[in-house]
Coordinates of C-alpha atoms in Angstrom, one line a residue:
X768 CA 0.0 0.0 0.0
X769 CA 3.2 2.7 1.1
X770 CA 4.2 1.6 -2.6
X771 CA 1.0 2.4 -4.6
X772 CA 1.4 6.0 -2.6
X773 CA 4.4 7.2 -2.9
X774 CA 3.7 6.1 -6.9
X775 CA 0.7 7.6 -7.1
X776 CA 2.3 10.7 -5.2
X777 CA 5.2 11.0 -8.0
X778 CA 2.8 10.6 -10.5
X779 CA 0.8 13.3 -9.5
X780 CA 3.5 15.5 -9.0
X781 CA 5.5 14.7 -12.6
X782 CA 1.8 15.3 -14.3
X783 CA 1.0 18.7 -12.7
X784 CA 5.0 19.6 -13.5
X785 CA 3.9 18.4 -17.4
X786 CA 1.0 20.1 -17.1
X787 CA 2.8 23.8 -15.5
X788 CA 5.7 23.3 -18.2
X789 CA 2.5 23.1 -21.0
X790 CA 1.0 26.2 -19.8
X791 CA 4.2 27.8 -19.4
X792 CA 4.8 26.7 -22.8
X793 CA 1.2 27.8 -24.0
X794 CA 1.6 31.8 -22.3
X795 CA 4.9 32.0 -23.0
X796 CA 5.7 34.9 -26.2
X797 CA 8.5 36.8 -27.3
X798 CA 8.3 40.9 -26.2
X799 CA 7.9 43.0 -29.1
X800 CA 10.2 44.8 -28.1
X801 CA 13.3 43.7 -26.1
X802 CA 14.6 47.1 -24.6
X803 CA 14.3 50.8 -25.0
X804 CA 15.9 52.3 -28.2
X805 CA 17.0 55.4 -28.8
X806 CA 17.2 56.7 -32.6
X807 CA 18.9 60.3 -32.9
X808 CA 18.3 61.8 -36.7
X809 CA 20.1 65.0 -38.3
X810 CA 20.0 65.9 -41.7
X811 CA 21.5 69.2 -43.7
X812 CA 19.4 70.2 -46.8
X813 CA 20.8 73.1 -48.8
X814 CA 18.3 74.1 -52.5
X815 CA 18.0 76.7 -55.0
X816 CA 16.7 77.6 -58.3
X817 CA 14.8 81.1 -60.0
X818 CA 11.6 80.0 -59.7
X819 CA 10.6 81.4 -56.5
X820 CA 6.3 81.0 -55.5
X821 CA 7.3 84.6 -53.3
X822 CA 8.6 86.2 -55.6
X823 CA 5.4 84.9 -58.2
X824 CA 7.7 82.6 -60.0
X825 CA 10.5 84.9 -60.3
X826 CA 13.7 85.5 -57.8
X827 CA 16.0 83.0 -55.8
X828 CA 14.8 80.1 -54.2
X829 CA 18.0 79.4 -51.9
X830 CA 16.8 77.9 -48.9
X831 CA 19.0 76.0 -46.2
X832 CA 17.5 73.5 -43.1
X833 CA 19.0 71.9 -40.5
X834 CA 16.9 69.5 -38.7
X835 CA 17.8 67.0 -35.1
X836 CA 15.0 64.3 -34.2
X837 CA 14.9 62.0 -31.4
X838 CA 13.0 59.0 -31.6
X839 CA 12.6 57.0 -28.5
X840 CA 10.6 53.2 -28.3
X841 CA 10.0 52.2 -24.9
X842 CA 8.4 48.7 -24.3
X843 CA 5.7 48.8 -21.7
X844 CA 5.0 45.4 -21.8
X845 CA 5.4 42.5 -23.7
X846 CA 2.7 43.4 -25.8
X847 CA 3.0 47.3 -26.0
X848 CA 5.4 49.9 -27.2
X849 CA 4.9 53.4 -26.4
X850 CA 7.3 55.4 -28.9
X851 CA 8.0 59.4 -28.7
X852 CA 9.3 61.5 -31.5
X853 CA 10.5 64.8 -31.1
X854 CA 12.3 67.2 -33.7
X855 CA 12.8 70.9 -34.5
X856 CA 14.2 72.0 -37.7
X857 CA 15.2 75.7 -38.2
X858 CA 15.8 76.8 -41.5
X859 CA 17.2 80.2 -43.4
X860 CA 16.0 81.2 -46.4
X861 CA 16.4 83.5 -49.0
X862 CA 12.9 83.3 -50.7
X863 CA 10.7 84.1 -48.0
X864 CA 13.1 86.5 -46.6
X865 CA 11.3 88.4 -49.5
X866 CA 7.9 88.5 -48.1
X867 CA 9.4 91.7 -46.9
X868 CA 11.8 92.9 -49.1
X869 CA 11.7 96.6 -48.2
X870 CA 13.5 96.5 -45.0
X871 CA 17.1 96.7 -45.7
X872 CA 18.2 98.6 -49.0
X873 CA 17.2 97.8 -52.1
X874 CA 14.8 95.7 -53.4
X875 CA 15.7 92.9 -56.4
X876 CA 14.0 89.1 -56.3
X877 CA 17.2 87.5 -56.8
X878 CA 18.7 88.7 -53.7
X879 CA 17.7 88.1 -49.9
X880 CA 16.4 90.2 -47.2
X881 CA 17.3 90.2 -43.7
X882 CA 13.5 90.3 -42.6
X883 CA 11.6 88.2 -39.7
X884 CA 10.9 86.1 -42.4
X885 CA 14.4 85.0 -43.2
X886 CA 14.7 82.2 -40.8
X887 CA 12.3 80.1 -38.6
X888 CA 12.0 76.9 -36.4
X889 CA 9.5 74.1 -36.6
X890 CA 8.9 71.7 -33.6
X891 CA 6.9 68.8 -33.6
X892 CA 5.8 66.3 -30.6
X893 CA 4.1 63.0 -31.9
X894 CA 3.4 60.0 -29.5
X895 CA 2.6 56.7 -30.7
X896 CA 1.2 53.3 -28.9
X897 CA 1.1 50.0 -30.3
X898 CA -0.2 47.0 -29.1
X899 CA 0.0 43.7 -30.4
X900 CA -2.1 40.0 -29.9
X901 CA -0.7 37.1 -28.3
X902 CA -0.1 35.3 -31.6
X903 CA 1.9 38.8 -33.3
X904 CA -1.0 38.4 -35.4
X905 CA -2.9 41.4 -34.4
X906 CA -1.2 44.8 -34.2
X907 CA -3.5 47.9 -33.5
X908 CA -1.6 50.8 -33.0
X909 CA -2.5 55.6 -32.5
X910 CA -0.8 58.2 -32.2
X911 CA -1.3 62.0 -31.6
X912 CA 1.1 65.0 -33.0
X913 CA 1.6 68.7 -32.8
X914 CA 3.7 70.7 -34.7
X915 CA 4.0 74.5 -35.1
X916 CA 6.3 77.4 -36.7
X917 CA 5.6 80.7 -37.2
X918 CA 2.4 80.8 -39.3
X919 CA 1.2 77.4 -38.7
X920 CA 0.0 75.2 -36.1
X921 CA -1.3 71.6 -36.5
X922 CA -2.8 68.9 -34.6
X923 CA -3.4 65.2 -36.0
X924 CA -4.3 62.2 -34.7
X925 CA -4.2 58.7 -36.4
X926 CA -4.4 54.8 -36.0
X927 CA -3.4 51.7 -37.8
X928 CA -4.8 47.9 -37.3
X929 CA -2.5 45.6 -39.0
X930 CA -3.8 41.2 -39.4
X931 CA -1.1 38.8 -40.2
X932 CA -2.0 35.3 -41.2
X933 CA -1.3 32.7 -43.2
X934 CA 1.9 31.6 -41.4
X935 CA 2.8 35.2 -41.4
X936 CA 3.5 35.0 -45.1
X937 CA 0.6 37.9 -45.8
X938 CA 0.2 40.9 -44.2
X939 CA -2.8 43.5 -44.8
X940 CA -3.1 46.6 -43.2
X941 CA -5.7 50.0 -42.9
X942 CA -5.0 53.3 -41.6
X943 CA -6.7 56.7 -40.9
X944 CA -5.4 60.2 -39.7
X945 CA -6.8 63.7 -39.6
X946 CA -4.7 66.4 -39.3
X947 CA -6.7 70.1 -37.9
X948 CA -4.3 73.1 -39.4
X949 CA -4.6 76.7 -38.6
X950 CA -2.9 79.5 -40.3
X951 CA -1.6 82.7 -39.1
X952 CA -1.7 84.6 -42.4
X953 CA 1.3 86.8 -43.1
X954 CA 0.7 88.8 -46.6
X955 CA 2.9 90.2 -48.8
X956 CA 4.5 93.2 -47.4
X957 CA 3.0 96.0 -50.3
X958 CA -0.3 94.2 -49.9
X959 CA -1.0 94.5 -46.2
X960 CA -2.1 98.2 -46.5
X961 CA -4.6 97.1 -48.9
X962 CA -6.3 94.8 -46.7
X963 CA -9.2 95.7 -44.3
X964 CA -9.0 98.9 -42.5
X965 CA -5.4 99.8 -44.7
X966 CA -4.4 102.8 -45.7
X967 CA -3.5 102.2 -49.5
X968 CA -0.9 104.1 -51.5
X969 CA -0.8 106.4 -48.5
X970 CA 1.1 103.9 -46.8
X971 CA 4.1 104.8 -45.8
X972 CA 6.2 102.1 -48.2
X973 CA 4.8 104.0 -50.7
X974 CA 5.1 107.6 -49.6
X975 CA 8.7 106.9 -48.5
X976 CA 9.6 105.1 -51.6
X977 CA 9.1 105.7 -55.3
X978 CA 6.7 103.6 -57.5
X979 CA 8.1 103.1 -60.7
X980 CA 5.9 101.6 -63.9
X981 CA 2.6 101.1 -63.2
X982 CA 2.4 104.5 -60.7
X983 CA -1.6 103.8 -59.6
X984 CA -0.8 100.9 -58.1
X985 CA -3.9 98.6 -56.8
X986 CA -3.5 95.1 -56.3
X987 CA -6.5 92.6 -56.3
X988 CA -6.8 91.4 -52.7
X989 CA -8.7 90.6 -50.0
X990 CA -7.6 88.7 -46.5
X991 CA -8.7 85.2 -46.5
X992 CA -11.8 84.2 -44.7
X993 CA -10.6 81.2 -43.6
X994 CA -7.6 80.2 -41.7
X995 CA -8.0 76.6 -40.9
X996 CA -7.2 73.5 -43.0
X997 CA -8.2 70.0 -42.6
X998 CA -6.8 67.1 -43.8
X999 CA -8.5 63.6 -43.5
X1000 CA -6.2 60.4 -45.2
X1001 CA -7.6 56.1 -45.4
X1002 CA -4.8 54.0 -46.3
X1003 CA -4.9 50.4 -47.3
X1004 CA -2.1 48.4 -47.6
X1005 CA -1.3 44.4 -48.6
X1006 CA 2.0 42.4 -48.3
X1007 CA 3.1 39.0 -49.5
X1008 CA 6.3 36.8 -49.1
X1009 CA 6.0 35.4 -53.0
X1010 CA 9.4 33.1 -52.0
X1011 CA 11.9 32.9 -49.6
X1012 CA 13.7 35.4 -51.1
X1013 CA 10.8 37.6 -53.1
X1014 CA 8.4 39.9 -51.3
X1015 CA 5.7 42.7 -52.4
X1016 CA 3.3 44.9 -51.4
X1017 CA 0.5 47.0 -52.2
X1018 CA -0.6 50.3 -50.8
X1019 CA -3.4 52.9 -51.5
X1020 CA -4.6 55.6 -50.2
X1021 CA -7.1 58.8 -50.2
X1022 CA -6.3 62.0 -49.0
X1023 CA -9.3 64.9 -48.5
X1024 CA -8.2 68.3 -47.6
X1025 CA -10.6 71.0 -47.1
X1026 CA -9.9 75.1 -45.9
X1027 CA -7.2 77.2 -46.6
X1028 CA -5.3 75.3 -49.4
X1029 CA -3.8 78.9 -50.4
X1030 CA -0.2 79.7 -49.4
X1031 CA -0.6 83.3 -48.2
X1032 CA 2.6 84.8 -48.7
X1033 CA 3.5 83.7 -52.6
X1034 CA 2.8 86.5 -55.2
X1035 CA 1.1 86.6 -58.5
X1036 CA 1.5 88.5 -61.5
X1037 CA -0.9 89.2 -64.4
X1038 CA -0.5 89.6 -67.9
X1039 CA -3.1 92.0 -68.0
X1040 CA -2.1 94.6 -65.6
X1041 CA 0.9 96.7 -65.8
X1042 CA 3.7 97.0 -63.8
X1043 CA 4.6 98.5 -60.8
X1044 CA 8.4 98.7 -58.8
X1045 CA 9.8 99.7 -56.1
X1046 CA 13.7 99.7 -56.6
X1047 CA 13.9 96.5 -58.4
X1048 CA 11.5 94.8 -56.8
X1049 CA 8.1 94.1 -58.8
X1050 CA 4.8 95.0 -56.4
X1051 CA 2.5 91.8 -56.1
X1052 CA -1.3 92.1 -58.3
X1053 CA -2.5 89.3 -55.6
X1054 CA -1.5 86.8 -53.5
X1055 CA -2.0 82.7 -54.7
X1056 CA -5.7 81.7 -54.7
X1057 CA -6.4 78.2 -54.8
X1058 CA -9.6 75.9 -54.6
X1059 CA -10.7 75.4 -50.9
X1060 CA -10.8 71.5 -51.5
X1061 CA -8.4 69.1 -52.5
X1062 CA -8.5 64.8 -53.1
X1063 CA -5.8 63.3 -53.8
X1064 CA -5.3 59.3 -54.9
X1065 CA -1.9 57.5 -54.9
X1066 CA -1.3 53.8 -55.6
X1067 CA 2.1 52.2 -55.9
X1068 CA 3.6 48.8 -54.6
X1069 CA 7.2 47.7 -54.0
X1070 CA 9.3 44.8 -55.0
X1071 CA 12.2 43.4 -52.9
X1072 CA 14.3 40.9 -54.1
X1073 CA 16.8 39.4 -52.1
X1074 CA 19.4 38.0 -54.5
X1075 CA 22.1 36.7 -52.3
X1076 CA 23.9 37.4 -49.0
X1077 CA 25.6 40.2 -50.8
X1078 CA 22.9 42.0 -53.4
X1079 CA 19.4 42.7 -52.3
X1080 CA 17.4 44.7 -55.0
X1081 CA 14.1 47.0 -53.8
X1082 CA 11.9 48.4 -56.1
X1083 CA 9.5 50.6 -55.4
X1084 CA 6.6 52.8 -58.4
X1085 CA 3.6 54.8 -57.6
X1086 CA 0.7 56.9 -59.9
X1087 CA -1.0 59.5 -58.0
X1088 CA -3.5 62.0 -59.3
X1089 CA -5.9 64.7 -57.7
X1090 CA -9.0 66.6 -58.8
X1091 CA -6.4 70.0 -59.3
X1092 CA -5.4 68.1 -62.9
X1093 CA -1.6 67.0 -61.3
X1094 CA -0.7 63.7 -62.4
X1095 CA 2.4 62.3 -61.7
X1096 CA 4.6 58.7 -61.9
X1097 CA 7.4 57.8 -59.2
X1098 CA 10.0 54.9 -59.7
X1099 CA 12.4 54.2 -57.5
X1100 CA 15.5 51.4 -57.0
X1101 CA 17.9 50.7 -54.3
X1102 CA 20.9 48.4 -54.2
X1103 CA 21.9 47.9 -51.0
X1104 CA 25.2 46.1 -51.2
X1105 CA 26.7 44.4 -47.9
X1106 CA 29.9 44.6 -47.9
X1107 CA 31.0 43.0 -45.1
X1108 CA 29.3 41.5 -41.7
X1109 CA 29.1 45.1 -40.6
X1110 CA 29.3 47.0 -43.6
X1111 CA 26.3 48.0 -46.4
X1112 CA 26.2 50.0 -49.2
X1113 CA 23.2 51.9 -50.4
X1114 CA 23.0 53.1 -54.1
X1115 CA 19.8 54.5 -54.8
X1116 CA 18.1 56.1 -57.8
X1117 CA 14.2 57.7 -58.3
X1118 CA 12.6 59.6 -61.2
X1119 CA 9.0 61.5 -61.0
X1120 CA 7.3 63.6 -63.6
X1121 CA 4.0 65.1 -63.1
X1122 CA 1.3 67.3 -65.1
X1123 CA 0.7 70.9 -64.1
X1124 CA -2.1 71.6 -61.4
X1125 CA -5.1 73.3 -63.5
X1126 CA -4.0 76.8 -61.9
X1127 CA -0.3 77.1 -62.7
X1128 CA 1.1 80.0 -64.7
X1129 CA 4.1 81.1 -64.5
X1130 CA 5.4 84.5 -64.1
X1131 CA 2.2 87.5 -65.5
X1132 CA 0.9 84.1 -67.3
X1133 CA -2.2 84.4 -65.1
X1134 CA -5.0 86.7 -65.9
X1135 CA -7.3 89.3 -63.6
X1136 CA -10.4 87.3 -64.5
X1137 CA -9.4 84.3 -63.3
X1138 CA -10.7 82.6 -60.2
X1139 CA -7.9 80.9 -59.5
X1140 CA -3.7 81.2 -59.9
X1141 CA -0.9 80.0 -58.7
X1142 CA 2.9 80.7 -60.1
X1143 CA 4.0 78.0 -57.2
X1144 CA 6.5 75.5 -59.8
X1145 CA 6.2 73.1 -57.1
X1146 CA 2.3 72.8 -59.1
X1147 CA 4.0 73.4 -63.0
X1148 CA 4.5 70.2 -65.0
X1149 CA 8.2 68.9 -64.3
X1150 CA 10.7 65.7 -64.2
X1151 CA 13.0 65.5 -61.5
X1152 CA 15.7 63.1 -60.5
X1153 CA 17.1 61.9 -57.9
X1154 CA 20.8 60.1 -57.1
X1155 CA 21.4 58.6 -53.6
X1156 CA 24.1 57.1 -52.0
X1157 CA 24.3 56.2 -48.2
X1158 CA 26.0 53.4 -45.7
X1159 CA 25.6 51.3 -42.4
X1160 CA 27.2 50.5 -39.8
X1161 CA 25.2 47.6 -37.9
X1162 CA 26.7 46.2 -35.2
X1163 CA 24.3 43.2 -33.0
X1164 CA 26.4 42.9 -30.1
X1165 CA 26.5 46.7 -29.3
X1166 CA 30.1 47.1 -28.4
X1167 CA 30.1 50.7 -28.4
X1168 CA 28.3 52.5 -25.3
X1169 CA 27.5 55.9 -24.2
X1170 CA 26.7 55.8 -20.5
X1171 CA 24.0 52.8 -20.4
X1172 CA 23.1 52.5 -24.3
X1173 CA 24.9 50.7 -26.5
X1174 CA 25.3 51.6 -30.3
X1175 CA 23.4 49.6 -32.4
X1176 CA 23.6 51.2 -35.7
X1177 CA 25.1 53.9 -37.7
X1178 CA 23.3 55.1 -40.8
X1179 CA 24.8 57.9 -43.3
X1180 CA 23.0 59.0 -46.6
X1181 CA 23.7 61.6 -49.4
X1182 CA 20.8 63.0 -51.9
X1183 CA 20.9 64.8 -55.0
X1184 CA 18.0 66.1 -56.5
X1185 CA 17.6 68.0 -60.3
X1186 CA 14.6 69.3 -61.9
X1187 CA 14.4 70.2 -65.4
X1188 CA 13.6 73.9 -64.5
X1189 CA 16.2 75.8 -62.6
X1190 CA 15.7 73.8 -59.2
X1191 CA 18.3 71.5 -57.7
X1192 CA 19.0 70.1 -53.8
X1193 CA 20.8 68.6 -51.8
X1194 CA 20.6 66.9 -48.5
X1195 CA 22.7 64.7 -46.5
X1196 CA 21.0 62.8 -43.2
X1197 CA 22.8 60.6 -40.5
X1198 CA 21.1 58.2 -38.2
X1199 CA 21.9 56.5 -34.4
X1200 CA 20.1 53.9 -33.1
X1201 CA 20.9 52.9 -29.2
X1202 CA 20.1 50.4 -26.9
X1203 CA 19.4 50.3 -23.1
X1204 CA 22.0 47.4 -21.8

């Protein structure tokens, strides 16, 4: 009898330690995210060109930006990830130094000023949370962000569900964000004292300087009535291992943009009214008037073809077209090369070509009658292309540290862009990921 107890006793006890090591085996899932990382982005873009929207599509368009982001993922969980971005960028440029152009001598589009308007900082605060299922299947994620400079403020708020199935071989996804913008207008300079409650040519820009041309000068304008802008985007996206080494995706999405779709501060000139200076400077007929709607439609996929440990080839095209009459075609490829265990190359080229918005003119191409005009070439039809070369520095085992993060990554990336108008830029970015030890 002692015998059939104990046995029955160690019996017992080796099932309920099967049964503990199954449901430890049955709850037991790998954290999304394994520690905190730290991401630090910079980049330096320099442009220019003659085509400036301030100056109506005439004058320099020399612009410089210097930008510093952090990005920080922290796992809350093993299921959620709370991520915080934060960046500011703070730029100096010569176009829109020439919303004023009166201040400091005299006046000529191709030169800058030294005006409020010559340099400015945007900041922007987005937080994200993601959470994802007990089989990774299942990935719901939102986020809120503000950014602001000094015209414009924005608030947006978005949210992605993601489903994974079949083996995780397939991947489909939908997203939605909305994005509440409010201007602070700031008019042309000459313009302001034809605006409610102004005092026209007796203004003293205009008693204190000398109109030259046109003499009775008298621009068409009148403030905006609005000075909010809404933007509401649905995205939809697919993804499919086709092989082991093959994948593509799909994406498309809708973007609806109602309110003030108008840039206050770029210039127009018409054909049919004459001209009028002041030093070398030509006075504004009206400021850019644009529909107060907007939809836009872009579908593209990408194709990623890994041909061996040393070549991986990614492809990437999309057609997008809106209701302003802008259609345009962008195809991309990127070789990254990997050099050594440590090592990657990243030569990269991308070509786009689009029509011209319904509303373009160029410079005095636009007439008086018209209901709307822009001279913005950013909206002209064009072809642009684009040469990239960049390289990475991964190291897994995070040798390097600073204080309690160890350096994960190093990621360094050059970008040459040429229009066929006048406009050309550059920009070079760098990237540190870190992880908490």
């Amino acid at each position: 009898m002692k015998k059939l107890i104990i046995l029955f006793c160690v019996f017992a006890f080796v099932k309920g330690y099967a049964q503990t090591g199954q449901d430890d085996t049955k709850v037991y899932k790998k954290r999304v995210l394994e520690t905190t990382e730290v991401d630090f982005l910079t980049s330096y873009y320099s442009q220019d060109g003659d085509n400036a929207a301030v100056g109506g599509g005439i004058g320099t368009e020399e612009l410089t930006d210097v930008t510093g982001t952090f990005v920080v993922s922290i796992p809350l969980n093993d299921d959620d990830v709370l991520t915080i971005d934060a960046g500011i960028s703070a730029y100096t440029s010569a176009s829109s130094s020439n919303i004023d152009p009166f201040d400091d001598g005299p006046a000529d589009p191709f030169q800058a000023s030294t005006g409020a308007s010559s340099s400015d900082v945007w900041a922007n605060l987005t937080g994200s949370y993601s959470h994802s299922s007990d089989d990774r299947n299942d990935i719901w994620s939102a986020k809120l962000a503000i950014s602001s400079e000094y015209d414009y403020f924005s608030v947006g708020v978005g949210g992605t569900y993601s489903k994974l199935f079949n083996e995780k071989n397939t991947e489909v996804s939908v997203s939605g964000n909305v994005y509440l913008d409010t201007w602070n207008p700031i008019y042309p300079t000459e313009l302001r004292p034809f605006g409610a409650g102004g005092d026209g040519l007796n203004n003293r820009l205009f008693t204190q300087n000398t109109i030259t041309g046109n003499s009775n000068y008298n621009p068409r304008f009148k403030e905006f009535d609005s000075e909010g802008r809404n933007s509401y985007s649905l995205g939809f996206g697919f993804s499919q291992i086709l092989h082991k080494n093959l994948q593509g995706s799909l994406a498309l999405d809708f973007v609806q943009q109602d309110g003030l779709l108008s840039t206050p501060f770029q210039r127009v000139y018409f054909g049919d009214v004459a001209d009028s200076f002041i030093d070398n400077f030509q006075l504004a007929d009206a400021v850019e008037r644009l529909p107060d709607s907007r939809f836009k439609v872009a579908a593209g996929g990408r194709l990623n073809w890994y041909i061996n440990e040393v070549l991986t080839v990614r492809t990437f095209y999309r057609y997008y077209f809106d209701d302003w009459g802008i259609n345009s075609h962008t195809a991309s490829i990127e070789l990254p090369i990997k050099i050594t265990n440590k090592f990657t190359l990243y030569p990269s080229y991308r070509y786009y070509n689009q029509t011209a918005a319904d509303y373009f003119n160029p410079y005095e191409a636009a007439l008086s009658t018209d209901e709307f005009y822009t001279s913005d070439y950013d909206l002209s039809e064009y072809s642009a292309n684009q040469y990239g070369f960049g390289v990475s520095y991964t190291d897994i085992f995070t040798k390097a540290h600073i204080w309690n993060y160890g350096l994960k990554s190093i990621d360094l990336k050059f970008y040459q862009y040429d229009r066929d108008t006048t406009f050309s830029s550059s920009i070079i970015t760098a990237g540190f990921k870190f992880v908490l030890d």
